[in-house]
Short mmCIF file of C-alpha atoms in Angstrom, two decimals:
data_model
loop_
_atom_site.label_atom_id
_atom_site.label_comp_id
_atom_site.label_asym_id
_atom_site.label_seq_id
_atom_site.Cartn_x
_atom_site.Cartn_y
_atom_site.Cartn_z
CA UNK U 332 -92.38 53.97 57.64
CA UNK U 333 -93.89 56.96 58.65
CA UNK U 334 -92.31 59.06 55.51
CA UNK U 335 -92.93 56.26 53.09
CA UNK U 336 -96.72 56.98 54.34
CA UNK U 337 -96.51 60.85 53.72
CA UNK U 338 -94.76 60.31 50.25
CA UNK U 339 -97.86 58.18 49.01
CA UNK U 340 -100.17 60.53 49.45
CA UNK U 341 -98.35 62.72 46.96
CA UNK U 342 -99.07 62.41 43.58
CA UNK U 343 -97.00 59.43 42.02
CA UNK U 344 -95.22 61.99 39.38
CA UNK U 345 -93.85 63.57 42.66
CA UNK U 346 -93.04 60.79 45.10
CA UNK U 347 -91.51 59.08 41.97
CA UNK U 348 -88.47 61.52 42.22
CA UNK U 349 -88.49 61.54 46.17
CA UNK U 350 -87.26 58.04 45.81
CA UNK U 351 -90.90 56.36 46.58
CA UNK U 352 -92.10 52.99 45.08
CA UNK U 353 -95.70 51.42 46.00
CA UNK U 354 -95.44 48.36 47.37
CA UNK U 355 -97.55 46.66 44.26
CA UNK U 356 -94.70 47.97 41.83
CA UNK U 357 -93.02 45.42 40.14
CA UNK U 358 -89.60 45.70 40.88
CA UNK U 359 -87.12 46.50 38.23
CA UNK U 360 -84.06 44.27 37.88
CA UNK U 361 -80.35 45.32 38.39
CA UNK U 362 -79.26 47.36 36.24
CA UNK U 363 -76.40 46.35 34.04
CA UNK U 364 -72.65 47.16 35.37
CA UNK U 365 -72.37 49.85 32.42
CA UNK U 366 -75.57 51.53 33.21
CA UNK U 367 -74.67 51.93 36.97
CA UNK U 368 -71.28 53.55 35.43
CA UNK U 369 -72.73 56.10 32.89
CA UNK U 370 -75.29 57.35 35.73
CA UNK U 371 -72.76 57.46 38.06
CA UNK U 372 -70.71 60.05 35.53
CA UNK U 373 -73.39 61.89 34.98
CA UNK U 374 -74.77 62.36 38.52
CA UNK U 375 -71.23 63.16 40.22
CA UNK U 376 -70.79 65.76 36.87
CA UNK U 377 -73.99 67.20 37.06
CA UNK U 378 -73.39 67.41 40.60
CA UNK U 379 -70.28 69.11 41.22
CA UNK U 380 -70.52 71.24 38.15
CA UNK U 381 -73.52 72.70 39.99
CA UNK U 382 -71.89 73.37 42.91
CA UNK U 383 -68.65 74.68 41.18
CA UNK U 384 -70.71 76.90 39.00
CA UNK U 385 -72.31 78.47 41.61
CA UNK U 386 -69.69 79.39 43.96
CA UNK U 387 -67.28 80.13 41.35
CA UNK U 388 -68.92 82.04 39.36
CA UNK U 389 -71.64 84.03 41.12
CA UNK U 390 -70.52 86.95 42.21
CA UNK U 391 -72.45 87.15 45.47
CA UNK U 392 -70.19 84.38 46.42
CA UNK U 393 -67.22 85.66 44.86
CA UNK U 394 -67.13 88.36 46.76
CA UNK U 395 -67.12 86.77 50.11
CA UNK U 396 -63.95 84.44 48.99
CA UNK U 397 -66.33 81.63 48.93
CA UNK U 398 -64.04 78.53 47.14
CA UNK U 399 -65.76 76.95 44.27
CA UNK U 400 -66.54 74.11 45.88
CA UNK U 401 -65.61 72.35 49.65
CA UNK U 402 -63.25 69.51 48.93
CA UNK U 403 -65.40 67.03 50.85
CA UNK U 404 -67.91 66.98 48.37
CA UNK U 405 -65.68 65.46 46.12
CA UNK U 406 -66.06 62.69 47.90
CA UNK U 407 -69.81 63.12 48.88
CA UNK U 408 -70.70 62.50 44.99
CA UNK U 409 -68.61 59.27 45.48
CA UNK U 410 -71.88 57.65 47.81
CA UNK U 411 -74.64 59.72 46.85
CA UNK U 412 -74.01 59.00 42.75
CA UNK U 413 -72.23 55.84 42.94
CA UNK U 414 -73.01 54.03 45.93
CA UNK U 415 -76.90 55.41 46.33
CA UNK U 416 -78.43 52.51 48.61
CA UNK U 417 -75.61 52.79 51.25
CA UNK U 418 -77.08 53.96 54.67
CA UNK U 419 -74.17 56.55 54.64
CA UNK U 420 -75.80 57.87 51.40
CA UNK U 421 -79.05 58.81 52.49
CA UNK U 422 -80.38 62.35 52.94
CA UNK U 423 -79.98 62.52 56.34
CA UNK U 424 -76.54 61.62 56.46
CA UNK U 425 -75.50 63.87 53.42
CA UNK U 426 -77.07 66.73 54.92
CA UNK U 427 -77.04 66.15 58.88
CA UNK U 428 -73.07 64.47 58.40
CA UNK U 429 -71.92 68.03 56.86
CA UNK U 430 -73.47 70.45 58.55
CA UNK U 431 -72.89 68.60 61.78
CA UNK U 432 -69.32 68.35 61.18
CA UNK U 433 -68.74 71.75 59.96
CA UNK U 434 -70.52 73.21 63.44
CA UNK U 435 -68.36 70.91 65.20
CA UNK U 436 -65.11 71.84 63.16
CA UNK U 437 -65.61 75.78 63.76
CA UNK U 438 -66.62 75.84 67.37
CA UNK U 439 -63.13 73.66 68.29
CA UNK U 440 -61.30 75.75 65.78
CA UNK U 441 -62.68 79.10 67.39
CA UNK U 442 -62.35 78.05 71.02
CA UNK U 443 -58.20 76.82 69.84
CA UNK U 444 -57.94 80.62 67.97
CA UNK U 445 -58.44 82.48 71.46
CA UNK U 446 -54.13 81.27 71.95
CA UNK U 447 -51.44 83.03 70.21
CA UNK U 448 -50.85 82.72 67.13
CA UNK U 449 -47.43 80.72 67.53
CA UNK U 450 -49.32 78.56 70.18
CA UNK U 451 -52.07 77.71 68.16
CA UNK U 452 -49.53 76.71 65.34
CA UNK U 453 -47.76 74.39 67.54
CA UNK U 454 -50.98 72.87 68.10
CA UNK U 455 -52.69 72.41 64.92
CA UNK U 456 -52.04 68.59 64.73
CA UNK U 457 -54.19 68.32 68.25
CA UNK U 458 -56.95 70.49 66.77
CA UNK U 459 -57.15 68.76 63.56
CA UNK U 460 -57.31 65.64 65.10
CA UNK U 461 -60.17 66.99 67.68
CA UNK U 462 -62.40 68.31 65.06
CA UNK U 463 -62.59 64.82 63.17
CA UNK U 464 -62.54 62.62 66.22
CA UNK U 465 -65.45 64.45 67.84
CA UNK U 466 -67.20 64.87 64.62
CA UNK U 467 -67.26 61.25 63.75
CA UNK U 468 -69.14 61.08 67.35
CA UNK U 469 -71.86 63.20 67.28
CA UNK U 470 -72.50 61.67 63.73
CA UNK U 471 -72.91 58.75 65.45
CA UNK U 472 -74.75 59.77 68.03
CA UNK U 473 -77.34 61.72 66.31
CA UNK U 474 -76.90 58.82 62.89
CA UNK U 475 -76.00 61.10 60.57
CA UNK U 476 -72.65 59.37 59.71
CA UNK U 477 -71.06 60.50 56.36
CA UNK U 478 -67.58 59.79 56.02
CA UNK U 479 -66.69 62.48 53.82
CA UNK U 480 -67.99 64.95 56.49
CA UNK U 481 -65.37 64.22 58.36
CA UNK U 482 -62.72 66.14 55.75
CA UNK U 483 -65.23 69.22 56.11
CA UNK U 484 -64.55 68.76 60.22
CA UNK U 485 -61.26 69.57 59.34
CA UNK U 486 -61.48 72.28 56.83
CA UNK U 487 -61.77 75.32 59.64
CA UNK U 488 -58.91 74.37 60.89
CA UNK U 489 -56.32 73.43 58.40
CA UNK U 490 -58.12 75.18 55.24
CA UNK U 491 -57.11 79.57 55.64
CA UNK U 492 -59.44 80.00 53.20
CA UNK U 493 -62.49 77.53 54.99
CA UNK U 494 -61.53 79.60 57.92
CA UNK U 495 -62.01 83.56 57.01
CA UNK U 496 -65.24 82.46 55.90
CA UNK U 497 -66.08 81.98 59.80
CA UNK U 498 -69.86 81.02 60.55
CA UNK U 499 -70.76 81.97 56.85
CA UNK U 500 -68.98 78.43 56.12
CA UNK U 501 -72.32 76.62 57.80
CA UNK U 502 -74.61 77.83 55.27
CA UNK U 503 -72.03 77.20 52.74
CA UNK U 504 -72.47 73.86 53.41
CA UNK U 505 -75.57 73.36 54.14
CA UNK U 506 -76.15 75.08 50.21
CA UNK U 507 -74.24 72.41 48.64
CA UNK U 508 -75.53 69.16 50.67
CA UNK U 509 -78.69 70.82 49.47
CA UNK U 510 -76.96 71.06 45.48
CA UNK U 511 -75.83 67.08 45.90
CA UNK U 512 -79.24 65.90 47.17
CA UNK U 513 -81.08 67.56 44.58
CA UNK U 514 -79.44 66.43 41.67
CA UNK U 515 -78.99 63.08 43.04
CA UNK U 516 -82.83 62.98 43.33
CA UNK U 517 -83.17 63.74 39.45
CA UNK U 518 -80.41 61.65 38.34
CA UNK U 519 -80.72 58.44 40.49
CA UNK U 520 -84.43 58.18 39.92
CA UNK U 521 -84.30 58.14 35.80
CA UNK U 522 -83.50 54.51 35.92
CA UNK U 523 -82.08 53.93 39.81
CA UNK U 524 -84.00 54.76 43.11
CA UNK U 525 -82.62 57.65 45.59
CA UNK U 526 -83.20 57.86 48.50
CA UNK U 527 -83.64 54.61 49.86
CA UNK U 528 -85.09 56.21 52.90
CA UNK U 529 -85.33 59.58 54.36
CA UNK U 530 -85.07 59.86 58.40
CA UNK U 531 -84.44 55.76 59.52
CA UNK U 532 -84.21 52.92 57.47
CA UNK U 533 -87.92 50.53 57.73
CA UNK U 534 -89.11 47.53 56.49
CA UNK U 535 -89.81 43.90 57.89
CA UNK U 536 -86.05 42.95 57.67
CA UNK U 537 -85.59 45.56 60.79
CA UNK U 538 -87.85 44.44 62.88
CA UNK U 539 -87.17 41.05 63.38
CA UNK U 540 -85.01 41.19 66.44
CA UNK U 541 -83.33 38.30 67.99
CA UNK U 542 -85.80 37.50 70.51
CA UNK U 543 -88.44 37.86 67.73
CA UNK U 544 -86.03 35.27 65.73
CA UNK U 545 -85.85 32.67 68.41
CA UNK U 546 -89.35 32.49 69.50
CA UNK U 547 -89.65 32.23 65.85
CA UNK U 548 -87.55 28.94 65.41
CA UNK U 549 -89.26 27.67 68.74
CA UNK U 550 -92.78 27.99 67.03
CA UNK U 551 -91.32 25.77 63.73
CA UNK U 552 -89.91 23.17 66.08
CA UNK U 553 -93.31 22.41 67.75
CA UNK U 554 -94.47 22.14 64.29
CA UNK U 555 -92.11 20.25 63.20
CA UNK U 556 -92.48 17.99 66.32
CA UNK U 557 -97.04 17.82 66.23
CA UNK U 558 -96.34 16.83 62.52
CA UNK U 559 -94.26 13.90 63.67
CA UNK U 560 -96.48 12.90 66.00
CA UNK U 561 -99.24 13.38 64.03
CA UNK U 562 -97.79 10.89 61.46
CA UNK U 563 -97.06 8.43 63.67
#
């Protein structure tokens, strides 16, 4: 609630593309299925063509054997273009989910590198499995869950290439969350609305909780039951 408060103040041809609507806007209908399909294309296009282009082809990046683009963000555009009201699409879980992971994924990595070589090979299907697993629960706990951060968990340790890149895979990441978010933000807001929320989801819907629903229903049946006496 708090960031849907800070977003109105802005002027409306801003908050428009942060994803805000005031609460006297009529609300648009669903689009049609085709619609939903051609921005789709477009936004997971525009969105890893950014990111490609960037890494690929810029030759600060090339020069540090930075890949074109992290894997996991292949399946990143899959929520934040095609699936943009899912909690696991939101900002915070785009960015928080990868970055998170990828810390997670190098420091287990790292700490597994200090054994020999041979060692370390023997174990690879224990790290792999560490990274993700403990990944998925710090997402949790700090509810930034994004499911495809949990392939970029296991990039340090499975990927060479992820892993020569050492700590300078963090900002990496961080970069193309960054790429995804923003062209999500100009792409889902032409006819769509992205992000649903910001930080934590808000809204009457939440904050009816089940003691709040009962005493609710307790209040209509004492209505329900002066009416009948009333009548009678």
């Amino acid at each position: 609630m708090a960031a849907a408060n800070r977003l109105s103040r802005l002027p409306a041809w801003v908050s428009y593309w942060l994803g805000y609507r005031p609460p006297h806007a009529n609300q648009n209908k669903p689009l049609p299925q085709y619609l939903v399909c051609i921005w789709s294309f477009i936004g997971g296009f525009c969105g890893l063509a950014v990111i490609s282009a960037t890494f690929g082809h810029s030759q600060y990046f090339v020069e540090r054997q930075v890949p074109p683009i992290v894997a996991s963000y292949g399946a990143s555009a899959v929520l934040c273009y095609g699936a943009i009201e899912a909690p696991f699409s939101q900002p915070r879980a785009l960015i928080g989910g990868h970055f998170i992971s990828a810390l997670v994924g190098l420091c287990i990595t790292k700490l597994f590198r200090l054994l020999p070589d041979e060692q370390y090979s023997n174990l690879l299907w224990l790290i792999a499995s560490l990274c993700t697993a403990t990944a998925i629960v710090v997402m949790q706990l700090t509810k930034t869950t994004h499911p495809p951060a949990g392939a970029t968990a296991l990039l340090p340790a499975t990927t060479p290439q992820i892993w020569v890149m050492s700590w300078y895979f963090l900002p990496v990441v961080l970069l193309s969350s960054m790429f995804v978010l923003v062209t999500a933000l100009i792409i889902n807001n032409i006819q769509r609305r992205y992000p649903v929320y910001w930080i934590s989801p808000s809204g009457s819907k939440l904050e009816i909780t089940p003691a709040k629903r009962i005493d609710r229903v307790e209040e209509i049946n004492k209505e329900d039951t002066a009416t009948g006496l009333a009548h009678n």
